[in-house]
PDB file of C-alpha atoms in Angstrom:
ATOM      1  CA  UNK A1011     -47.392 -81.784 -92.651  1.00  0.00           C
ATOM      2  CA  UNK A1012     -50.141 -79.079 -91.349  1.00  0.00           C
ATOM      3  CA  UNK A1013     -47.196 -76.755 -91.693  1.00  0.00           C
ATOM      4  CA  UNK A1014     -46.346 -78.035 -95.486  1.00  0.00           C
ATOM      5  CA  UNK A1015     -49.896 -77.166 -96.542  1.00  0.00           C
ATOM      6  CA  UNK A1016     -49.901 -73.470 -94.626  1.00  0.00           C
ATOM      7  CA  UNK A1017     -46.984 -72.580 -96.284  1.00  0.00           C
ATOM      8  CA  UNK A1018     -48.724 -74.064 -99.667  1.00  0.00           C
ATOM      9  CA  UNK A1019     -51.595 -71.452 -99.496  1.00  0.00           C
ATOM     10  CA  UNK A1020     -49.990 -68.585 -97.903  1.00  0.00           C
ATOM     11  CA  UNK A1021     -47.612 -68.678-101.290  1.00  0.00           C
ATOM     12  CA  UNK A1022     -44.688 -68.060 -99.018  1.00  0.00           C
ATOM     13  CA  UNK A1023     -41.462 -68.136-101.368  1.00  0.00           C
ATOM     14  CA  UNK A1024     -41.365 -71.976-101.465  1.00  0.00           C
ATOM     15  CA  UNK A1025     -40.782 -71.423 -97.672  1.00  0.00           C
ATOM     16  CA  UNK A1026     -38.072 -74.460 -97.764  1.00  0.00           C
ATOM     17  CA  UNK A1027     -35.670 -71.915-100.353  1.00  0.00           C
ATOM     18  CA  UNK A1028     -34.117 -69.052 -99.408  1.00  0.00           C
ATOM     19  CA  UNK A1029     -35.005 -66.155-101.563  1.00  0.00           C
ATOM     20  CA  UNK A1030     -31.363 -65.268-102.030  1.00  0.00           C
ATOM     21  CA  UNK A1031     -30.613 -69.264-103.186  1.00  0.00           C
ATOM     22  CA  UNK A1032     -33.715 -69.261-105.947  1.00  0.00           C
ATOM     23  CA  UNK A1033     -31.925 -66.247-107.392  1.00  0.00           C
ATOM     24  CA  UNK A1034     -28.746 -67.381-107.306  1.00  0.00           C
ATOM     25  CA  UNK A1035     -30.026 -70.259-108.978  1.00  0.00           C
ATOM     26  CA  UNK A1036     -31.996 -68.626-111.497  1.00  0.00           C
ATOM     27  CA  UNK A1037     -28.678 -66.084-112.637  1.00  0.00           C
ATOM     28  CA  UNK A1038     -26.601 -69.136-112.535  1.00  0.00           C
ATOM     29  CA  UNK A1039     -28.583 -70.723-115.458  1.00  0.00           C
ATOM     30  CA  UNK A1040     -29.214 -67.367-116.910  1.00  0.00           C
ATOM     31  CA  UNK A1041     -25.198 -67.400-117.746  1.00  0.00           C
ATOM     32  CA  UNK A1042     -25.243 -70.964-118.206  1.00  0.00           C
ATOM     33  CA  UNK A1043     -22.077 -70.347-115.915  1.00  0.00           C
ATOM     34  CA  UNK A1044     -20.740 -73.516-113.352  1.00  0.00           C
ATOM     35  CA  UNK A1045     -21.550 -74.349-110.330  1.00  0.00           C
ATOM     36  CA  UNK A1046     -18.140 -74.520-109.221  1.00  0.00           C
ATOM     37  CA  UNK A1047     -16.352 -71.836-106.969  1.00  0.00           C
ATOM     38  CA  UNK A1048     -13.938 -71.551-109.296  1.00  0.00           C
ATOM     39  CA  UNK A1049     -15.862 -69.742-111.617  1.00  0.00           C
ATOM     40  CA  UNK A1050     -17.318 -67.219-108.912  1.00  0.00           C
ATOM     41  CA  UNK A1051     -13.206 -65.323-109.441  1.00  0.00           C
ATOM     42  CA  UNK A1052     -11.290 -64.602-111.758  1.00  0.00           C
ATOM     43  CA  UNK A1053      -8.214 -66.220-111.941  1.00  0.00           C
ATOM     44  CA  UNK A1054      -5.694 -63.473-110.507  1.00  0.00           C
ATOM     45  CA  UNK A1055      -8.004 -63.110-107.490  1.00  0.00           C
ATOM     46  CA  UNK A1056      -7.804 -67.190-106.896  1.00  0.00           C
ATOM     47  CA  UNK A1057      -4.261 -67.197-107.251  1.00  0.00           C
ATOM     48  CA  UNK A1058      -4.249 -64.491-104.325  1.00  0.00           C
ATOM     49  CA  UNK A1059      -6.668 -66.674-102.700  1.00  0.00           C
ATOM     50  CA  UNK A1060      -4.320 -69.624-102.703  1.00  0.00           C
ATOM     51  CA  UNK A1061      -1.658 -67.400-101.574  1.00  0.00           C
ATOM     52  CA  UNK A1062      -3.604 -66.196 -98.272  1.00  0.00           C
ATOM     53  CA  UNK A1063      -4.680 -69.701 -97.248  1.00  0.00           C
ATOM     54  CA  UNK A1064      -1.271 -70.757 -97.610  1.00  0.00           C
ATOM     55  CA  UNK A1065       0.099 -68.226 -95.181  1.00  0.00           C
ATOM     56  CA  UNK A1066      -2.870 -69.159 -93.090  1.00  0.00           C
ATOM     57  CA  UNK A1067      -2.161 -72.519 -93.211  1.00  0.00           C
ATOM     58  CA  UNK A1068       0.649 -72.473 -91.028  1.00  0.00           C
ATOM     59  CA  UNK A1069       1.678 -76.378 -91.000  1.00  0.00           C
ATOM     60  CA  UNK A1070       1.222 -77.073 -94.282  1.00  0.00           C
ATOM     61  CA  UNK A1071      -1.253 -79.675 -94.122  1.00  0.00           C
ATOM     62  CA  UNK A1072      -3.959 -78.360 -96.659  1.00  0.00           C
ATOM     63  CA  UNK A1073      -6.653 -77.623 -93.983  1.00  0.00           C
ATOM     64  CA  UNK A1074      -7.056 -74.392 -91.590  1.00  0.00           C
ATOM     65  CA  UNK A1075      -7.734 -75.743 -88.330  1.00  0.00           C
ATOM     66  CA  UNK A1076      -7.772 -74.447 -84.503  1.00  0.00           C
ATOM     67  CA  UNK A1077      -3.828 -74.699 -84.284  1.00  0.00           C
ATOM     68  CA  UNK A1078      -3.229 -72.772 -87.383  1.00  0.00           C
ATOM     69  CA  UNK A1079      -5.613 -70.043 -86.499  1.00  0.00           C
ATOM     70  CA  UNK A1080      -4.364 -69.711 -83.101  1.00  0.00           C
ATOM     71  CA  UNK A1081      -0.258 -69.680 -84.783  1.00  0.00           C
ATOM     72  CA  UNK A1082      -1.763 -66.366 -86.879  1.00  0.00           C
ATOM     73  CA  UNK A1083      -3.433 -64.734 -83.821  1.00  0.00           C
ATOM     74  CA  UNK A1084      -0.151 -65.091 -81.938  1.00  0.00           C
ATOM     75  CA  UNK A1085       1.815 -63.886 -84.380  1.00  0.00           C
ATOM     76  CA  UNK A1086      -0.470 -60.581 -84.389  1.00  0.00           C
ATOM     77  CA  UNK A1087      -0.557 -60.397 -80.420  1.00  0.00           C
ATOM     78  CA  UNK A1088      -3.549 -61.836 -79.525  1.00  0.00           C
ATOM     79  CA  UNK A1089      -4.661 -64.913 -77.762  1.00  0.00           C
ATOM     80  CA  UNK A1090      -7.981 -65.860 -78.299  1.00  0.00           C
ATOM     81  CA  UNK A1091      -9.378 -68.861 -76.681  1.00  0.00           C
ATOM     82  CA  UNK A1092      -9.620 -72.246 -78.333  1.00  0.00           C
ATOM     83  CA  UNK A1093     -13.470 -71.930 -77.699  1.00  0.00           C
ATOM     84  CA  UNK A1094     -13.487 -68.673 -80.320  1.00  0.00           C
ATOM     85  CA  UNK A1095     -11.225 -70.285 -82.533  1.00  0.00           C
ATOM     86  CA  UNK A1096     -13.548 -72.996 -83.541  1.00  0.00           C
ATOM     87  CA  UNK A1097     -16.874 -70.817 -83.567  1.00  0.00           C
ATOM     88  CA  UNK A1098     -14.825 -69.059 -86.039  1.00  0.00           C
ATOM     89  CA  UNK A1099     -14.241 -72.565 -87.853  1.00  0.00           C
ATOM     90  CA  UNK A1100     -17.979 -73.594 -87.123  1.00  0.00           C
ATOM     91  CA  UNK A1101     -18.703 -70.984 -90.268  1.00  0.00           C
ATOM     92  CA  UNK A1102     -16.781 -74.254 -92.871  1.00  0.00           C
ATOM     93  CA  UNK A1103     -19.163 -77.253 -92.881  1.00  0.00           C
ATOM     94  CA  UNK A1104     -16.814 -80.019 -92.576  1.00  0.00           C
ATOM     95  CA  UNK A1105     -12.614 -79.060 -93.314  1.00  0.00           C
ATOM     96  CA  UNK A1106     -11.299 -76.121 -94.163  1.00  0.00           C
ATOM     97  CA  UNK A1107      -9.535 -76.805 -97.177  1.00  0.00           C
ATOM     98  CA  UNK A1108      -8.795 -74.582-100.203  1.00  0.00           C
ATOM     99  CA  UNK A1109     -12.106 -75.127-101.915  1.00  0.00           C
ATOM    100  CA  UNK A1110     -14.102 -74.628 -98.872  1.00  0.00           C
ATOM    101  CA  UNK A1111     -11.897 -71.616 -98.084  1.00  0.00           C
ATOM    102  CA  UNK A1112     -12.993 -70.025-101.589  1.00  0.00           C
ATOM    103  CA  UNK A1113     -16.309 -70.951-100.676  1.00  0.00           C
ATOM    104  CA  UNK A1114     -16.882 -68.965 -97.862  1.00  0.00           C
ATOM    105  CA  UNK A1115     -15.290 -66.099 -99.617  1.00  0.00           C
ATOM    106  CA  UNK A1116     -17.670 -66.524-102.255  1.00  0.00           C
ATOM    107  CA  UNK A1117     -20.650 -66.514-100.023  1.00  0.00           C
ATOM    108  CA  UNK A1118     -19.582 -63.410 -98.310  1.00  0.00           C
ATOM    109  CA  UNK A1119     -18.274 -61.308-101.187  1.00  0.00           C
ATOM    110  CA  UNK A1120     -21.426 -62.479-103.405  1.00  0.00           C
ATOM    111  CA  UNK A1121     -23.980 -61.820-100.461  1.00  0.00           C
ATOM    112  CA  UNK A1122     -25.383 -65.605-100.839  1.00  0.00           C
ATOM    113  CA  UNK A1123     -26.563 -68.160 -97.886  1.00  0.00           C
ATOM    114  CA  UNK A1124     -24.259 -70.055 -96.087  1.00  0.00           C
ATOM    115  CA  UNK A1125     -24.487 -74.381 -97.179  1.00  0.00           C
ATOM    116  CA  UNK A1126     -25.666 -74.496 -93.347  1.00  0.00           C
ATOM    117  CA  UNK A1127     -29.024 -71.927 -93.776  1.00  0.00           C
ATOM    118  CA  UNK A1128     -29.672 -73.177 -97.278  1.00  0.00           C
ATOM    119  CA  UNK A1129     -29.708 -76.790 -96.153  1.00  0.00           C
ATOM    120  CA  UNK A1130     -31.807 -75.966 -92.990  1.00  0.00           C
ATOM    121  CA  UNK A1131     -34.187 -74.413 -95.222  1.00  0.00           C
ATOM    122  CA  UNK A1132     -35.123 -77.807 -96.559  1.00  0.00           C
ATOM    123  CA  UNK A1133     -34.864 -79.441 -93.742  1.00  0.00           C
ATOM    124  CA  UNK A1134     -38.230 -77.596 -92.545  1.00  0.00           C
ATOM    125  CA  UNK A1135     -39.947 -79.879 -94.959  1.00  0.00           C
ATOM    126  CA  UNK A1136     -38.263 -82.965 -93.442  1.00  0.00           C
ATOM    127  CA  UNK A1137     -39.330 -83.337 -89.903  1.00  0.00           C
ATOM    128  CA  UNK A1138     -37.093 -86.882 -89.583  1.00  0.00           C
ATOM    129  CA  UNK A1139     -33.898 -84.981 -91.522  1.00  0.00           C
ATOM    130  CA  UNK A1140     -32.878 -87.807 -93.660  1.00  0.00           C
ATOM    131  CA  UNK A1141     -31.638 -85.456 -96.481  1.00  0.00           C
ATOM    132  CA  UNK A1142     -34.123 -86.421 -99.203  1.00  0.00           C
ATOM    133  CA  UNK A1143     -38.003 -85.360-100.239  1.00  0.00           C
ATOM    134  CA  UNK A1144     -40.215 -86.877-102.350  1.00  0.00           C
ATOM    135  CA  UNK A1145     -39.717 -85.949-105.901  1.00  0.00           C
ATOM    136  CA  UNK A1146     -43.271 -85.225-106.639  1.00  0.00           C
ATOM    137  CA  UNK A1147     -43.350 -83.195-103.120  1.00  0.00           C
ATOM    138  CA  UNK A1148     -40.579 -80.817-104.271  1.00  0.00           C
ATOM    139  CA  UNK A1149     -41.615 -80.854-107.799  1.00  0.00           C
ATOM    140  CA  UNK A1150     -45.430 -79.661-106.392  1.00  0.00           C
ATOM    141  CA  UNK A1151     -43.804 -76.954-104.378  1.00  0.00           C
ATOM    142  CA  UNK A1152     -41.444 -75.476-107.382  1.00  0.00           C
ATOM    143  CA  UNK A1153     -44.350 -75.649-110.036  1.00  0.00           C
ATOM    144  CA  UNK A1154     -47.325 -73.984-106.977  1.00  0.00           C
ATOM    145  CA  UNK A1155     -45.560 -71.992-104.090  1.00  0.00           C
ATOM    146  CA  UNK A1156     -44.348 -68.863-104.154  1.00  0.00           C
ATOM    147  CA  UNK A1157     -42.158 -68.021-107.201  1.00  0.00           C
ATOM    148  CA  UNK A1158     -43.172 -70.140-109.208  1.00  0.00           C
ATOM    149  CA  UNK A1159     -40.958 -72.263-111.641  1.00  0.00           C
ATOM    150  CA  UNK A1160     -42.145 -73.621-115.073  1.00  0.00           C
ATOM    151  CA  UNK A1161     -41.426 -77.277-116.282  1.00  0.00           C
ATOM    152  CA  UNK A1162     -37.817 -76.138-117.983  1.00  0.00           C
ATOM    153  CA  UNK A1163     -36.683 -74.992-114.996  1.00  0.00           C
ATOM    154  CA  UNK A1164     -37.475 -77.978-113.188  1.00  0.00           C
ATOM    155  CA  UNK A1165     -35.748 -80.196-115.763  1.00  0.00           C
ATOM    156  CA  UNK A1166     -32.726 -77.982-115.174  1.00  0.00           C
ATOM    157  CA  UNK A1167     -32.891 -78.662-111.840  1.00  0.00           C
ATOM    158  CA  UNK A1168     -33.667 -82.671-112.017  1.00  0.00           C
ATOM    159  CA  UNK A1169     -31.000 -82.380-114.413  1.00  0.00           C
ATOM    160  CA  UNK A1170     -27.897 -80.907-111.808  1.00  0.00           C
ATOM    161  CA  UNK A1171     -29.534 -83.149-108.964  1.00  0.00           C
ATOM    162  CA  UNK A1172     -31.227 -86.156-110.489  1.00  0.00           C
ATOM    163  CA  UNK A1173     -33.632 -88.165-107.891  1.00  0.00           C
ATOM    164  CA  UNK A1174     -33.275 -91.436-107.661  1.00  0.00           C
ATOM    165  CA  UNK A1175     -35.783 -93.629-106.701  1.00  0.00           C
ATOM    166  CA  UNK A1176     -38.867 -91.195-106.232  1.00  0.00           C
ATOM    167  CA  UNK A1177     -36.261 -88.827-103.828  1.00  0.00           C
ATOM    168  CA  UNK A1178     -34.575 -85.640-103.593  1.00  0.00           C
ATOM    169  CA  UNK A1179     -31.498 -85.795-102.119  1.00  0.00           C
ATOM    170  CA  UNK A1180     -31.535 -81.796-101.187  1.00  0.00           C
ATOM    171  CA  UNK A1181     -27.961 -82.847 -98.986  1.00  0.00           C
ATOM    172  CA  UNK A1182     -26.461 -83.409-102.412  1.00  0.00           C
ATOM    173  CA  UNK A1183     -28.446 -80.471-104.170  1.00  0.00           C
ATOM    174  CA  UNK A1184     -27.101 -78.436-100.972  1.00  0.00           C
ATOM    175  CA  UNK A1185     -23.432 -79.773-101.659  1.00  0.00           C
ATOM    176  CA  UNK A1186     -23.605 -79.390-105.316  1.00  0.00           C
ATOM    177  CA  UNK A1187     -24.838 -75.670-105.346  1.00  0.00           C
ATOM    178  CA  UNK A1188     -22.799 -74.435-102.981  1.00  0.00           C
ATOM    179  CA  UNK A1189     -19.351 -76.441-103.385  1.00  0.00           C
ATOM    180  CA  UNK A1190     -19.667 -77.483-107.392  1.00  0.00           C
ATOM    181  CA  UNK A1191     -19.329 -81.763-107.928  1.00  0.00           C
ATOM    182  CA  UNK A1192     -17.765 -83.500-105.294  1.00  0.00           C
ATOM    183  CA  UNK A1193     -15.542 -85.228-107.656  1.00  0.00           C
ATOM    184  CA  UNK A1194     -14.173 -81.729-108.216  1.00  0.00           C
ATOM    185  CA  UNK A1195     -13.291 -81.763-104.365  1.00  0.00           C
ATOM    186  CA  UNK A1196     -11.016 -84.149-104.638  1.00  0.00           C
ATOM    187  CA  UNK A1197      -8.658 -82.222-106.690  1.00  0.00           C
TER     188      UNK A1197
END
């Protein structure tokens, strides 16, 4: 809590959001463009996307996973050990499937945070880590720290990540923002 209200009056950039992330946000609504993945590429570049993974996915299963990686770093004449192999996977929260394959290409072509730093960042305002703030804690923070946001911008955000009950759920903000709707993810 003491740290909340240092972070309050030193006007640090809302300390709990990345600078990168606010912009990212702020462009995104500036084009009024998606928050799915998809839209980051055009569609020739996806279609080479899907094209790499599916070499990469070497038994056809939909995921990337240690055994697939090590299959590609044979074939190339190297044999790294399982240990490197899933550091390297450590970078996907979760599977690596198509969509979250896209998504770290997206993150490191478009210079943003990876879902792990972003969601840390909030989690510096929740010292129990239960994935959800109080609405009028986050709302205080957006309208007083740092860059400031004005009410519309707020509403946009209530609006992609509605509270319920009085709370935040910045897990499913984190999700949303940097995977697009999970009902998307099932496709």
């Amino acid at each position: 809590m003491a740290e909340d209200k240092a972070a309050r009056k030193s006007g640090n950039v809302l300390g709990m959001f990345p600078q990168s992330q606010i912009q990212e946000f702020k462009e995104k609504k500036a084009r009024k463009g998606t928050t799915n993945i998809l839209g980051m590429f055009p569609q020739a570049q996806i279609q080479e996307f899907k094209e790499a993974f599916g070499m990469m996915d070497v038994n056809r299963d939909g995921f990337i996973d240690v055994s697939d990686l090590k299959a590609i770093h044979n074939d190339l004449g190297r044999n790294p050990s399982d240990k490197d192999l899933n550091e390297m996977l450590k970078e996907c929260p979760g599977q690596l499937n198509f969509t979250a394959f896209l998504t770290l290409f997206g993150e490191k072509m478009h210079g943003t945070d990876s879902e792990t730093t972003f969601r840390q960042a909030f989690e510096q305002f929740d010292p129990e880590k239960k994935g959800k703030l109080s609405e009028e804690y986050v709302k205080d923070l957006l309208l007083n720290v740092g860059d400031q946001f004005k009410e519309e911008e707020i509403r946009q955000v209530w609006k992609e990540a509605k509270p319920h009950g009085g709370l935040f759920d910045y897990d499913a903000f984190v999700t949303l923002v940097k995977r697009g709707p999970q009902d998307e993810m099932a496709q």
